[in-house]
PDB file of C-alpha atoms in Angstrom:
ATOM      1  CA  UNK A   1      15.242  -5.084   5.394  1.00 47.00           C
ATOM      2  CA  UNK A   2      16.784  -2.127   6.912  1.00 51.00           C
ATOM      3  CA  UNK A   3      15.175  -0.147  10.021  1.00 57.00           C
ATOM      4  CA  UNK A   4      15.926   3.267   8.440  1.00 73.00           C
ATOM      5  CA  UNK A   5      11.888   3.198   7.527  1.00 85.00           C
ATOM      6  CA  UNK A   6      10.273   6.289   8.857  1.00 88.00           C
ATOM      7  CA  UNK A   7       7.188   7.890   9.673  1.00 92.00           C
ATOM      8  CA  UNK A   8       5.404   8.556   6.420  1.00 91.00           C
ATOM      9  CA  UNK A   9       7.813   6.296   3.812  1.00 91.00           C
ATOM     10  CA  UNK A  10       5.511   5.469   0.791  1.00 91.00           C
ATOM     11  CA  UNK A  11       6.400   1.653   0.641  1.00 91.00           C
ATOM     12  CA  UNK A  12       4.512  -1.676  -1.299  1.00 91.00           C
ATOM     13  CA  UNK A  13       4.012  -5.215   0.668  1.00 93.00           C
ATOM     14  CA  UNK A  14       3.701  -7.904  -0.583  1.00 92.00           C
ATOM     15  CA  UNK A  15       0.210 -10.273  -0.011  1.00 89.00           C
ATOM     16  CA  UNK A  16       1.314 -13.747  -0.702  1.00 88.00           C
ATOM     17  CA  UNK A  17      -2.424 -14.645  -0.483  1.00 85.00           C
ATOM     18  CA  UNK A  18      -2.840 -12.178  -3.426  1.00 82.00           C
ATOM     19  CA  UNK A  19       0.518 -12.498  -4.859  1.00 85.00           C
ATOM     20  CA  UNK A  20       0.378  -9.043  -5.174  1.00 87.00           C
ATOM     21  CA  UNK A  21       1.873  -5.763  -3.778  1.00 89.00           C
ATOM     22  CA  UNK A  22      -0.054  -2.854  -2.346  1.00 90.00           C
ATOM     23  CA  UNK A  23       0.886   0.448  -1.754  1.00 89.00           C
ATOM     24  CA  UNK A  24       0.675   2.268   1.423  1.00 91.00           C
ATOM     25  CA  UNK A  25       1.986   5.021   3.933  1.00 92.00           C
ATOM     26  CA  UNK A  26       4.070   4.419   7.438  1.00 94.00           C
ATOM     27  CA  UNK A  27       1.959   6.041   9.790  1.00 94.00           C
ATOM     28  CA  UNK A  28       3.817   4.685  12.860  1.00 91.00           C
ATOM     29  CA  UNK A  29       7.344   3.035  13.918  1.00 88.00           C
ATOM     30  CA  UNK A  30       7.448   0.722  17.065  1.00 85.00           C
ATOM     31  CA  UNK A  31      10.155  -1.789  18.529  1.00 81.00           C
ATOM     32  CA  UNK A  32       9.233  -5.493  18.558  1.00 77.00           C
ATOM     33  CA  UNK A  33      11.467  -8.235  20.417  1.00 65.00           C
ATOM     34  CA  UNK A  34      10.498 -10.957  17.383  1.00 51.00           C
ATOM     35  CA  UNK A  35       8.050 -11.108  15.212  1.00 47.00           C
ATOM     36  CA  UNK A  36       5.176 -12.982  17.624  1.00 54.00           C
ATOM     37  CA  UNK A  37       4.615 -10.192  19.815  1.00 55.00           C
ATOM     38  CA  UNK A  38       2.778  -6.726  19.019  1.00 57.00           C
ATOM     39  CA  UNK A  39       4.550  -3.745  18.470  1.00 53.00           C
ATOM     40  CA  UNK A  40       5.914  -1.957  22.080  1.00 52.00           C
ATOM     41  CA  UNK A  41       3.639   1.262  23.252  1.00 55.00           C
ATOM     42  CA  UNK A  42       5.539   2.099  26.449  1.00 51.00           C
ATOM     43  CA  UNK A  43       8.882   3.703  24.920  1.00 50.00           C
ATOM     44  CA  UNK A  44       8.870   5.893  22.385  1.00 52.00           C
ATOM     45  CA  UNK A  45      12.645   5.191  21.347  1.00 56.00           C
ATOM     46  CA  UNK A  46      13.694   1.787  20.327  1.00 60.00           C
ATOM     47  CA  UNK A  47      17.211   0.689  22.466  1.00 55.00           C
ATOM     48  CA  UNK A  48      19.511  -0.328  19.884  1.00 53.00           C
ATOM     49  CA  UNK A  49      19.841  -4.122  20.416  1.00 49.00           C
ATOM     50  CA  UNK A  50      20.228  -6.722  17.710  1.00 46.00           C
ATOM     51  CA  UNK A  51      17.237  -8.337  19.346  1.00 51.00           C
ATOM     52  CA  UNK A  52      14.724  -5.734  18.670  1.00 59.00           C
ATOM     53  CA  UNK A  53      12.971  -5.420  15.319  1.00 78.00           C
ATOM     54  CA  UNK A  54      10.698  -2.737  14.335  1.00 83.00           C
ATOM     55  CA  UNK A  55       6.742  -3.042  13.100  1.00 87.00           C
ATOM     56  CA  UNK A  56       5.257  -0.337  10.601  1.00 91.00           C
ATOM     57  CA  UNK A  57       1.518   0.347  11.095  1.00 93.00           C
ATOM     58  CA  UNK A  58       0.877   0.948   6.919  1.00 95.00           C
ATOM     59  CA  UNK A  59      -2.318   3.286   6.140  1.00 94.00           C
ATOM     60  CA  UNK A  60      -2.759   1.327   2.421  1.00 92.00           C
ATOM     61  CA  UNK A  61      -4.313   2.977  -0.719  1.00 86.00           C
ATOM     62  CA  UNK A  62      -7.486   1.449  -0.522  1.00 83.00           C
ATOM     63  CA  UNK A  63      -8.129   2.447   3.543  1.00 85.00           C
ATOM     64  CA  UNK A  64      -6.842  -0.571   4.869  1.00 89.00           C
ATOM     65  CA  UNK A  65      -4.509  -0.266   7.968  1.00 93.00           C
ATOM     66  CA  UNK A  66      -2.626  -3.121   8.824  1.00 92.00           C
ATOM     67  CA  UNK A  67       0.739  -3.877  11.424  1.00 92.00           C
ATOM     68  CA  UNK A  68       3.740  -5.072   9.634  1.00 90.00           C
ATOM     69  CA  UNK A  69       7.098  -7.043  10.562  1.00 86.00           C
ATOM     70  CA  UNK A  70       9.937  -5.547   8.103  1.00 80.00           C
ATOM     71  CA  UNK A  71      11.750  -8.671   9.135  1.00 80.00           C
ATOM     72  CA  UNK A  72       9.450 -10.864   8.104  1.00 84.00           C
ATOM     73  CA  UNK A  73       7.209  -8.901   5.425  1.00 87.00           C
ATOM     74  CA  UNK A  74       8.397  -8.441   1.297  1.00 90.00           C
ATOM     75  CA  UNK A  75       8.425  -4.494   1.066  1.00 89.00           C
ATOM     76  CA  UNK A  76      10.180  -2.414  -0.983  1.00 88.00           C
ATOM     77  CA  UNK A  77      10.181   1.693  -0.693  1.00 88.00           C
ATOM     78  CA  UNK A  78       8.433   3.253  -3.300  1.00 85.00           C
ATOM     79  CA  UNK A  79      10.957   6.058  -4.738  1.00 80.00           C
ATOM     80  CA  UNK A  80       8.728   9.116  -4.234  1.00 75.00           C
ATOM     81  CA  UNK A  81      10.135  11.037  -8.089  1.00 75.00           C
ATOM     82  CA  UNK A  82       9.127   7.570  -9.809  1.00 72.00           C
ATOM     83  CA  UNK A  83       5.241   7.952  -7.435  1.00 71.00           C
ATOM     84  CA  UNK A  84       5.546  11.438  -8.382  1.00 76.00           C
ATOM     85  CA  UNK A  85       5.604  10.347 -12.347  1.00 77.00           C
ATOM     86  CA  UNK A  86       3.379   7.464 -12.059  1.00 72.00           C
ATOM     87  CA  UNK A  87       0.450   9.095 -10.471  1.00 72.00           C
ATOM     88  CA  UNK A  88       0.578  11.421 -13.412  1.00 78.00           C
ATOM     89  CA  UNK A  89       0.624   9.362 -16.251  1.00 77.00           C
ATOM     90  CA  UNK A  90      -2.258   7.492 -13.871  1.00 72.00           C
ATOM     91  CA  UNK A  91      -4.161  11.236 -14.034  1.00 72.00           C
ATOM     92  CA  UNK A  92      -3.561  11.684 -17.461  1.00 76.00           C
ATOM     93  CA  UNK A  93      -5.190   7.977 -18.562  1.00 73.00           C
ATOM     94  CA  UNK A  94      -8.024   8.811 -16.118  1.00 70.00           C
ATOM     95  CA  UNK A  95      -8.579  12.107 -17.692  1.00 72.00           C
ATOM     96  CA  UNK A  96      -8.922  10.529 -21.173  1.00 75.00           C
ATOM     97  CA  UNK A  97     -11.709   8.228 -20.066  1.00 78.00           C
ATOM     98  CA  UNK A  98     -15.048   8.851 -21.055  1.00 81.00           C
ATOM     99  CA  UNK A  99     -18.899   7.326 -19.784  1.00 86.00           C
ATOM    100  CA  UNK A 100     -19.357   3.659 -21.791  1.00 89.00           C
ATOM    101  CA  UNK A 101     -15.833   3.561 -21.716  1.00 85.00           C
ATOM    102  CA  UNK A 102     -15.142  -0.602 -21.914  1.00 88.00           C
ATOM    103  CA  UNK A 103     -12.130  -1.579 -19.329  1.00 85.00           C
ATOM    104  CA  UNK A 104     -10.761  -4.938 -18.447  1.00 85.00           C
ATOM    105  CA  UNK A 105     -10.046  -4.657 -15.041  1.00 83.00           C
ATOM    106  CA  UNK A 106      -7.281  -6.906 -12.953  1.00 79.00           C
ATOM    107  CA  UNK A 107      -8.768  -8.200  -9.824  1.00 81.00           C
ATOM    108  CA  UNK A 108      -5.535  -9.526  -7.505  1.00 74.00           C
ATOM    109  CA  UNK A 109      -7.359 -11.716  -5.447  1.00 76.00           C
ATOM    110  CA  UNK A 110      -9.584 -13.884  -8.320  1.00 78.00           C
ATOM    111  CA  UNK A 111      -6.154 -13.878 -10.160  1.00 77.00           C
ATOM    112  CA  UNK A 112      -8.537 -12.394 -13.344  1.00 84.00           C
ATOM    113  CA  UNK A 113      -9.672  -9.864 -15.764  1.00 86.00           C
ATOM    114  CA  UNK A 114     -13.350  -8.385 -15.398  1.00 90.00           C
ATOM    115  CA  UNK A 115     -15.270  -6.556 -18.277  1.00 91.00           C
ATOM    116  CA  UNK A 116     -17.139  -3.470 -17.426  1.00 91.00           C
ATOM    117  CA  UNK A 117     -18.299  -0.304 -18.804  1.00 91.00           C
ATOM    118  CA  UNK A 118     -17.358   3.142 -16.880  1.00 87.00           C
ATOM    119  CA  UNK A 119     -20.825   4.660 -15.428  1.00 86.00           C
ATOM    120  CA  UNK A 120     -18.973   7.198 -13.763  1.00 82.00           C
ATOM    121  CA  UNK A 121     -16.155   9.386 -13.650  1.00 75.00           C
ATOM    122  CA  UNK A 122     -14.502  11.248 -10.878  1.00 72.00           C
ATOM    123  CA  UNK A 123     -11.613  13.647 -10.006  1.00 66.00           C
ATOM    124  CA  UNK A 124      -8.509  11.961  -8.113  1.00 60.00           C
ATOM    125  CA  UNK A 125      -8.123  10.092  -5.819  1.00 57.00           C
ATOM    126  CA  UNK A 126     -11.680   8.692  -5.985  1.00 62.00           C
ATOM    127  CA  UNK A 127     -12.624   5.760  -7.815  1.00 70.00           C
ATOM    128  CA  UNK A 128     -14.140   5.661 -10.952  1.00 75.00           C
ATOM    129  CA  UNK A 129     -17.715   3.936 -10.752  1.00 79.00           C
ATOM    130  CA  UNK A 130     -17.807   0.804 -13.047  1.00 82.00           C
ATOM    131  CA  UNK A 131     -20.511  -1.813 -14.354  1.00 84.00           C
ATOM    132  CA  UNK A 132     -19.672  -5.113 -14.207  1.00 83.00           C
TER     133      UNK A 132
END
């Protein structure tokens, strides 16, 4: 992993426990010396040593915040024109849905599909309201 992250890269890391990737946004940059000890508040600038590794607070999609060690996380950068396109198609599927609409929906952690019926529909980025 490279250290040319910055401030506000949309990136995706990997949950092994989920074996799944979620999306999220680099909020913060901070020098580490290895991958045990919490990210470095006094200095603002990182001194360019091959010991020191850099931690990305990540503000995910669903409100989660969580510290993360490029060296020893699976990330990849999310290319923002690709985003750009997917969130569309995503607002164009969303607008077609209707109330009693059935879905199967793909829950990462049980590793399985639900059934439900859409109760509820709402503008971007909120959620959509679903039965199960």
């Amino acid at each position: 992993m490279n250290n040319n992250i910055e401030v506000g890269t949309r990136l995706e890391v990997f949950w092994s426990a989920d074996e799944t990737y979620y999306a999220g946004k680099v909020t913060e940059k901070r020098c580490i010396k290895d991958a045990k000890q919490k990210p470095i508040k006094k200095r603002k600038k990182c001194i360019q040593e091959s010991s020191e590794k850099y931690a990305y607070l990540v503000e995910y999609d669903d409100g989660d915040k969580d510290w993360i060690d490029a060296s020893t996380s699976t990330i990849r950068v999310i290319d923002e024109k690709s985003e750009e396109i997917r969130q569309q198609k995503s607002r164009d599927r969303a607008a077609q849905l209707k109330i009693d609409s059935k879905l199967l929906i793909w829950w990462p952690a049980e590793k399985a599909y639900f059934s439900g019926t859409l109760d509820k529909v709402n503008k971007n980025p909120k959620p959509h309201r679903i039965q199960y």
